[in-house]
mmCIF file of C-alpha atoms in Angstrom:
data_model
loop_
_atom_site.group_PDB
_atom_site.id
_atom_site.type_symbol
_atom_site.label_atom_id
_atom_site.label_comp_id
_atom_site.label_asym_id
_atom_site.label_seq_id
_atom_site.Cartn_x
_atom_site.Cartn_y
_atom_site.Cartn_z
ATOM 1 C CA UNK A 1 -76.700 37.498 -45.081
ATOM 2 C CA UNK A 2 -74.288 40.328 -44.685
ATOM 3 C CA UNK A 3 -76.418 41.848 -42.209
ATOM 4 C CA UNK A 4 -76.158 38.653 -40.150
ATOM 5 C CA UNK A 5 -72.735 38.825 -40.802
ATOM 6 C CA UNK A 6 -72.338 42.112 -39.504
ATOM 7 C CA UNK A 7 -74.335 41.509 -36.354
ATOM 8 C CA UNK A 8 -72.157 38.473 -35.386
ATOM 9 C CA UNK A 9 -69.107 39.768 -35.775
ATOM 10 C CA UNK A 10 -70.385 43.032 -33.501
ATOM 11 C CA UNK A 11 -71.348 40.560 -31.283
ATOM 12 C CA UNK A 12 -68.690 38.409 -30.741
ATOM 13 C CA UNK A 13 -65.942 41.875 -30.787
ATOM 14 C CA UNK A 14 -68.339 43.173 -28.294
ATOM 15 C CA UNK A 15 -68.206 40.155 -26.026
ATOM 16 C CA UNK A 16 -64.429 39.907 -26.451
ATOM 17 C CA UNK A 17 -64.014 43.589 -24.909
ATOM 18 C CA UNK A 18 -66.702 43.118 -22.419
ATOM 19 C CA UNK A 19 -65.069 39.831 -21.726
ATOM 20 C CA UNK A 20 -61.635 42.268 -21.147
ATOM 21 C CA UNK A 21 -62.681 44.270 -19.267
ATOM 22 C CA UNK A 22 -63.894 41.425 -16.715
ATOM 23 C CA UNK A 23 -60.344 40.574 -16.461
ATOM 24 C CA UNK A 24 -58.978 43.908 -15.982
ATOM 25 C CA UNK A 25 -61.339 44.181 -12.771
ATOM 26 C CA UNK A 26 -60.768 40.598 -11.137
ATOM 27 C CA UNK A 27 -56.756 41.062 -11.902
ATOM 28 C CA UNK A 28 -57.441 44.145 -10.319
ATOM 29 C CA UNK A 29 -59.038 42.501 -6.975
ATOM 30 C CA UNK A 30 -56.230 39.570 -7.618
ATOM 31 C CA UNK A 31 -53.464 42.396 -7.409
ATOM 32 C CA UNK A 32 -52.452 40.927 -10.396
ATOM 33 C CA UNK A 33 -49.241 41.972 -12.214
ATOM 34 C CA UNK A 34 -49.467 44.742 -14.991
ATOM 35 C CA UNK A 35 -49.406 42.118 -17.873
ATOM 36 C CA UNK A 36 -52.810 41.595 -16.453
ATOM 37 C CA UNK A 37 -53.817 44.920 -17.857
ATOM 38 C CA UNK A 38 -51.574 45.408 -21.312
ATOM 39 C CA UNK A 39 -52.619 41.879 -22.750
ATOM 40 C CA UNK A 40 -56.603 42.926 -22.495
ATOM 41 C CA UNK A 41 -56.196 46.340 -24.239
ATOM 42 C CA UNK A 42 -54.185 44.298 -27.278
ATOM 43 C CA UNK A 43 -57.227 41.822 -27.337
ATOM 44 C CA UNK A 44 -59.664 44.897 -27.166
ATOM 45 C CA UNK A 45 -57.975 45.944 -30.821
ATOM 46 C CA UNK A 46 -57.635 42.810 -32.339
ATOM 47 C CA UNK A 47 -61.433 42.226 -31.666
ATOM 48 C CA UNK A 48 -62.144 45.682 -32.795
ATOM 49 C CA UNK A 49 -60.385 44.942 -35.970
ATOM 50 C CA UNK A 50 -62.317 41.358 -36.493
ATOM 51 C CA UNK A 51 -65.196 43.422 -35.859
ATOM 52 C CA UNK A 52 -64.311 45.817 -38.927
ATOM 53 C CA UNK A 53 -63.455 43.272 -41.050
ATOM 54 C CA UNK A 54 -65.786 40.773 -40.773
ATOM 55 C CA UNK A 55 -68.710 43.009 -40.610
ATOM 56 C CA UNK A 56 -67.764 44.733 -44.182
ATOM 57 C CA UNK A 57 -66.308 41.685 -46.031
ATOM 58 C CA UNK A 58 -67.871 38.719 -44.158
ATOM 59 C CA UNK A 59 -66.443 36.456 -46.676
ATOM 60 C CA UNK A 60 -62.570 36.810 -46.049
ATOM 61 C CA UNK A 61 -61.878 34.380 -42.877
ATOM 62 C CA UNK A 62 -59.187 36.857 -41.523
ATOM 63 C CA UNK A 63 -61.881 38.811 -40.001
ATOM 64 C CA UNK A 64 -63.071 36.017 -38.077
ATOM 65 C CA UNK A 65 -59.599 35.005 -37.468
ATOM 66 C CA UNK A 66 -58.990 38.525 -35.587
ATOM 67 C CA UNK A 67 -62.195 37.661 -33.841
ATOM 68 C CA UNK A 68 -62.037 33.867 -33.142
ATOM 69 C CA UNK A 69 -58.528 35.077 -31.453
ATOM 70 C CA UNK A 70 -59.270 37.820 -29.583
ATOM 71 C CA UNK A 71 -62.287 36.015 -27.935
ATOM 72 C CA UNK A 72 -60.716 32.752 -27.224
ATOM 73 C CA UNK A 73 -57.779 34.787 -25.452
ATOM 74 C CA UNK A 74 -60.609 36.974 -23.714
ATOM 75 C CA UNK A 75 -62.445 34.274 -22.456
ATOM 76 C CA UNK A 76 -59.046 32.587 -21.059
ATOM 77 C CA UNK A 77 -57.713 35.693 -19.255
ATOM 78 C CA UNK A 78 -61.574 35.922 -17.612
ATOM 79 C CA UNK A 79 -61.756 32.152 -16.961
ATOM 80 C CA UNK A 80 -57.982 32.464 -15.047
ATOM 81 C CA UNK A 81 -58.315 35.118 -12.917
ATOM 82 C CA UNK A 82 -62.109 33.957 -11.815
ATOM 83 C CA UNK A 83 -60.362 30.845 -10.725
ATOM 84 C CA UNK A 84 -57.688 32.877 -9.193
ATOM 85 C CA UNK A 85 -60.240 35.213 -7.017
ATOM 86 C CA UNK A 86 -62.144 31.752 -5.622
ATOM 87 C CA UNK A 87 -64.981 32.121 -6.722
ATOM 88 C CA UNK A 88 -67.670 29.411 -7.564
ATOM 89 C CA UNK A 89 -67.148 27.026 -10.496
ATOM 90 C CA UNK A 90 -63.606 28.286 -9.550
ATOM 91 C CA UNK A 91 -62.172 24.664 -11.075
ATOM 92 C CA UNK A 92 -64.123 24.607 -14.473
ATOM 93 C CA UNK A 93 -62.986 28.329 -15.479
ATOM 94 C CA UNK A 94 -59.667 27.225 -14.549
ATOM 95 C CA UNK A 95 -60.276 24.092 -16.571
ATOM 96 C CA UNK A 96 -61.440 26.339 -19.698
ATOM 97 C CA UNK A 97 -58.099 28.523 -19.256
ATOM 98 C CA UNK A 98 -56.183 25.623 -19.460
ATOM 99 C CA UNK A 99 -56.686 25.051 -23.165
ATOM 100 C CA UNK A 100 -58.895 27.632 -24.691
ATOM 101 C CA UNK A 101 -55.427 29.804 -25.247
ATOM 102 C CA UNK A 102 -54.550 27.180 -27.821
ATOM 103 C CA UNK A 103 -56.691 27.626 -30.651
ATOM 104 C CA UNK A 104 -56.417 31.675 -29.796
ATOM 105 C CA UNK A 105 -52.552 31.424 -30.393
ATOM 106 C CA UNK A 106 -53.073 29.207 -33.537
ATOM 107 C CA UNK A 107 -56.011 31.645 -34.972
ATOM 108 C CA UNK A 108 -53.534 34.664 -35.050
ATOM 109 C CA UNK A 109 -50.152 33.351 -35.201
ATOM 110 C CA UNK A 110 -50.623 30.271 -38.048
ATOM 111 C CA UNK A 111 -53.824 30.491 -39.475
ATOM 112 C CA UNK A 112 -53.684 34.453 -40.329
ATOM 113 C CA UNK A 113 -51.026 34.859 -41.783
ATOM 114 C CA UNK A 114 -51.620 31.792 -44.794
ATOM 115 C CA UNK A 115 -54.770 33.776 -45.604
ATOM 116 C CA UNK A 116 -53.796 37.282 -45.174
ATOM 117 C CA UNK A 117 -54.992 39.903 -46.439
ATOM 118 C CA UNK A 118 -57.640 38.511 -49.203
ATOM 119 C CA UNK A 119 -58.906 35.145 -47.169
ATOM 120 C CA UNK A 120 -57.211 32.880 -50.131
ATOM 121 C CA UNK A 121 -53.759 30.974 -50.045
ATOM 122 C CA UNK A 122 -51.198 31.531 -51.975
ATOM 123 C CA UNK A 123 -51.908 28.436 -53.919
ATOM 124 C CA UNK A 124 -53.261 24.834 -53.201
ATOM 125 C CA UNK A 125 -49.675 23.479 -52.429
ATOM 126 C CA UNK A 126 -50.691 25.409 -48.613
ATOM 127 C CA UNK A 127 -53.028 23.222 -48.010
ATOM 128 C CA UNK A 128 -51.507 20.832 -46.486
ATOM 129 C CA UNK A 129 -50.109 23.457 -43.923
ATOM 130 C CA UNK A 130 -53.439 24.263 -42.927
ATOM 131 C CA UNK A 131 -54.369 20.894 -42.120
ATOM 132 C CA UNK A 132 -51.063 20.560 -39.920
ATOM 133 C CA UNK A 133 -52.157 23.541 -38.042
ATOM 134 C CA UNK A 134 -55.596 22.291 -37.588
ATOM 135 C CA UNK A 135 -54.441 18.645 -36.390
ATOM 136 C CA UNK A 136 -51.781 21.129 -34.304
ATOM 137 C CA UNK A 137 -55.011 23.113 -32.984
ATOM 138 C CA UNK A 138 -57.195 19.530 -31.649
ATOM 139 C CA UNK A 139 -54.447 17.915 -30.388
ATOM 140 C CA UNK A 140 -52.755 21.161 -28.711
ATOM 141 C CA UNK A 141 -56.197 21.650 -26.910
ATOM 142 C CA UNK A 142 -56.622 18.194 -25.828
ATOM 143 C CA UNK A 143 -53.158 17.561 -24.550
ATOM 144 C CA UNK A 144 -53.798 20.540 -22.568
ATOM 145 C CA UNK A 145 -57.526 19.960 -21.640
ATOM 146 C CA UNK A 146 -56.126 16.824 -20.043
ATOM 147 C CA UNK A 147 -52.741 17.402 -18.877
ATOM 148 C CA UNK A 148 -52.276 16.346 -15.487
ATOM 149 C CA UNK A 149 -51.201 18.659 -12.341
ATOM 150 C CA UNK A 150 -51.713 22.146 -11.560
ATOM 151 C CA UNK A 151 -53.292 24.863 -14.251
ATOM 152 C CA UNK A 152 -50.598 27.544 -14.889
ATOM 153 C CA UNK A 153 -52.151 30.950 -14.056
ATOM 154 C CA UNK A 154 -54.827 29.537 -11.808
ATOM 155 C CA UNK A 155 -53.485 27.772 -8.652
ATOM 156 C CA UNK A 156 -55.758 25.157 -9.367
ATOM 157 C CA UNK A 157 -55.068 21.100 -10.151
ATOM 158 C CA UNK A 158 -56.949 20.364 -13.356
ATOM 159 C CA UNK A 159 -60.003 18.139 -12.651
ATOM 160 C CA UNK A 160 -59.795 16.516 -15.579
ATOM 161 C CA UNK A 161 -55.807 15.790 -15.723
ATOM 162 C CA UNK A 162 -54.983 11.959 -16.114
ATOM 163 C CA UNK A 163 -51.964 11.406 -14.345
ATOM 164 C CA UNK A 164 -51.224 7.900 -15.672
ATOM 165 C CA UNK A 165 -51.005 9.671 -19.436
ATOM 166 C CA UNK A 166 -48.180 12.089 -17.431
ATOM 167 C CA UNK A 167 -45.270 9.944 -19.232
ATOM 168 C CA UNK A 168 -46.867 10.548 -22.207
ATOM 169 C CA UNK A 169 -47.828 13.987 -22.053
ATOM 170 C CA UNK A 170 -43.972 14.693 -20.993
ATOM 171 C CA UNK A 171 -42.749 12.887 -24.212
ATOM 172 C CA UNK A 172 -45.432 14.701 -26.666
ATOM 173 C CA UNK A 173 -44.630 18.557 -25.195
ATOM 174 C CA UNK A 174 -41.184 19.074 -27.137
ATOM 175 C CA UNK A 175 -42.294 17.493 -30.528
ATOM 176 C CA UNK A 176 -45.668 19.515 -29.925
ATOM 177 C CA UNK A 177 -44.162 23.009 -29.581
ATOM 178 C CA UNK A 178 -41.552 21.480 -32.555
ATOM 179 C CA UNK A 179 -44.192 21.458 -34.490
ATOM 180 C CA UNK A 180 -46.101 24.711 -33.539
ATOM 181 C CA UNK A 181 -42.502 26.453 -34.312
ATOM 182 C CA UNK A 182 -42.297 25.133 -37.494
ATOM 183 C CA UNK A 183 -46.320 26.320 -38.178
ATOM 184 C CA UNK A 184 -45.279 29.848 -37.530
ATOM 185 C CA UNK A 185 -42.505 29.246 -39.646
ATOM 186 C CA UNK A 186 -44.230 27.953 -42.537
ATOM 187 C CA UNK A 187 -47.147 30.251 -42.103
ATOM 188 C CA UNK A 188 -44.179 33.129 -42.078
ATOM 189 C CA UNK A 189 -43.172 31.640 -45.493
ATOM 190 C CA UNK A 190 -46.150 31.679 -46.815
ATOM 191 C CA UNK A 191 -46.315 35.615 -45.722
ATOM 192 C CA UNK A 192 -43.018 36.222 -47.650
ATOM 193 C CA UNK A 193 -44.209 34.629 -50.484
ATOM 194 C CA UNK A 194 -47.324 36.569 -51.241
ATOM 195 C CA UNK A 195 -45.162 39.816 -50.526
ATOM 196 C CA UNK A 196 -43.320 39.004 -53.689
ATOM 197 C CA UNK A 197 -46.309 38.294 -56.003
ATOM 198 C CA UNK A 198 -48.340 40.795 -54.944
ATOM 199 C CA UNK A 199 -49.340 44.203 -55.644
ATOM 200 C CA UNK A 200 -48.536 47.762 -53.910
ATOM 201 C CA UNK A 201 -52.115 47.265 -52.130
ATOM 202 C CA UNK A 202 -51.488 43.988 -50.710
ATOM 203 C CA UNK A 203 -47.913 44.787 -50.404
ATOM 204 C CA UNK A 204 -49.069 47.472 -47.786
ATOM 205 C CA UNK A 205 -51.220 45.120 -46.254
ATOM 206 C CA UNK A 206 -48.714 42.896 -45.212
ATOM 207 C CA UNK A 207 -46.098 45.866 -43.811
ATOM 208 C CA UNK A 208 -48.734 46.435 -41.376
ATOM 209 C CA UNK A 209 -49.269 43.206 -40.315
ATOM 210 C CA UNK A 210 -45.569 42.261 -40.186
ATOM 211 C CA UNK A 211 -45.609 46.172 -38.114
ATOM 212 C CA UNK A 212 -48.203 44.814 -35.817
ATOM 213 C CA UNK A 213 -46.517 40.834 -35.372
ATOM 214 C CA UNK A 214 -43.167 42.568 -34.482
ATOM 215 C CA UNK A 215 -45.301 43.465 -31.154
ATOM 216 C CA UNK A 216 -45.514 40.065 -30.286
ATOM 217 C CA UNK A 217 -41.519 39.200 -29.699
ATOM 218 C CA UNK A 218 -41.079 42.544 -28.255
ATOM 219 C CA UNK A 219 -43.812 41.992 -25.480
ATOM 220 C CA UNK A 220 -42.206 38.828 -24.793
ATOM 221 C CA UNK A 221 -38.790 39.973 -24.153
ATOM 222 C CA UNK A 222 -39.928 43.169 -22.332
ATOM 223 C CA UNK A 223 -42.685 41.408 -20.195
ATOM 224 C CA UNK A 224 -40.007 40.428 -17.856
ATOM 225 C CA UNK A 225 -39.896 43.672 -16.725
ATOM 226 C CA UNK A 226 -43.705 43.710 -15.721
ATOM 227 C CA UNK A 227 -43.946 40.387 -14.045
ATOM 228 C CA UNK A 228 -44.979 40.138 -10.139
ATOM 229 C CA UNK A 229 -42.882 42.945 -8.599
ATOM 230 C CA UNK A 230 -45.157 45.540 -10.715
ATOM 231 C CA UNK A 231 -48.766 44.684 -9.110
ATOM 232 C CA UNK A 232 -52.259 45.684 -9.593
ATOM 233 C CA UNK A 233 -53.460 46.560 -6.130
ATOM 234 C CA UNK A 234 -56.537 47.893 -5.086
#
């Protein structure tokens, strides 16, 4: 079983950075901005990570959180700049794009941190967070699977947007990223919380992820910097 183990999660980091580098070279024929070429090297780690973990302790889901993240976000970034370059099938990458990102940003911002860094909650009172995030997840995907108009990212109209559902899509966004705030929030908590009945082991553990989630806010407000001006051009 853990040799299995090992394989898959090999497999799937391997895809992930193969998957990368794919959309390093068509943002590169896109003249895409540099974002195009910083997000792909943070996927590369986090899959590299998955990899490590999942291969030696195949048991603890935050391996295969690293993983399932890294190659949902791989296989978006591909999927959007395919659909950017024209090529054929141009529509259904775009379509994948669309909504794939969801459960990638769920995976690593929600779901890792309530079962960091021994694949257990804190206690069973969590429980009831995870199955928020998970109802979160579906209907985050589906919303965007079938959200009418054009695919950010992709110059492309979705093919499978319903446009009569557009009232109702425009009424579910703000109470949808309500409640993905208050996920991260809660999964945050939950972080906090197992700082302060833990150990010095797992009390290092979670400095270094806290380290590596600082990254995230700081790449937001610093990617303004590296938006369209700063291109990729061949």
């Amino acid at each position: 079983m853990s040799h299995r183990a090992a394989w898959l999660a090999w497999s799937v980091c391997g895809l992930a950075v193969v998957l990368s580098a794919c959309a390093v070279a068509l943002a590169f024929l896109n003249s895409s901005d540099a974002r195009a070429v910083i997000f792909p090297l943070g996927l590369t780690l986090s899959a590299v990570v998955g990899g490590l973990v999942a291969s030696r302790r195949p048991a603890n889901p935050v391996g295969w959180f690293f993983l399932g993240s890294g190659g949902c976000f791989a296989i978006t970034l591909v999927a959007a700049e395919y659909a950017t370059y024209g090529l054929p099938g141009a529509k259904a990458m775009a379509w994948l794009s669309s909504w794939l990102w969801v459960p990638g940003v769920m995976l690593l911002l929600s779901f890792l941190p309530l079962y960091f860094p021994n694949g257990r909650l804190v206690s069973r009172r969590w429980r009831w967070v995870v199955r928020l995030a998970l109802f979160s997840c579906v209907t985050g995907a589906a919303l965007s699977a079938l959200s009418p108009g054009e695919i950010p990212n992709a110059g492309v109209v979705n093919p499978l947007g319903i446009e009569a559902l557009r009232p109702v899509f425009d009424l579910l966004e703000p109470v949808y990223l309500a409640l993905g705030f208050f996920l991260f929030f809660a999964s945050a908590a939950s972080l906090v919380l197992r700082f302060r009945r833990s150990g010095s082991l797992e009390r290092q553990q979670i400095k270094w992820l806290a380290f590596a989630a600082l990254a995230v806010p700081v790449w937001f407000l610093t990617s303004g910097s590296l938006d369209s001006r700063v291109a990729i051009s061949p």
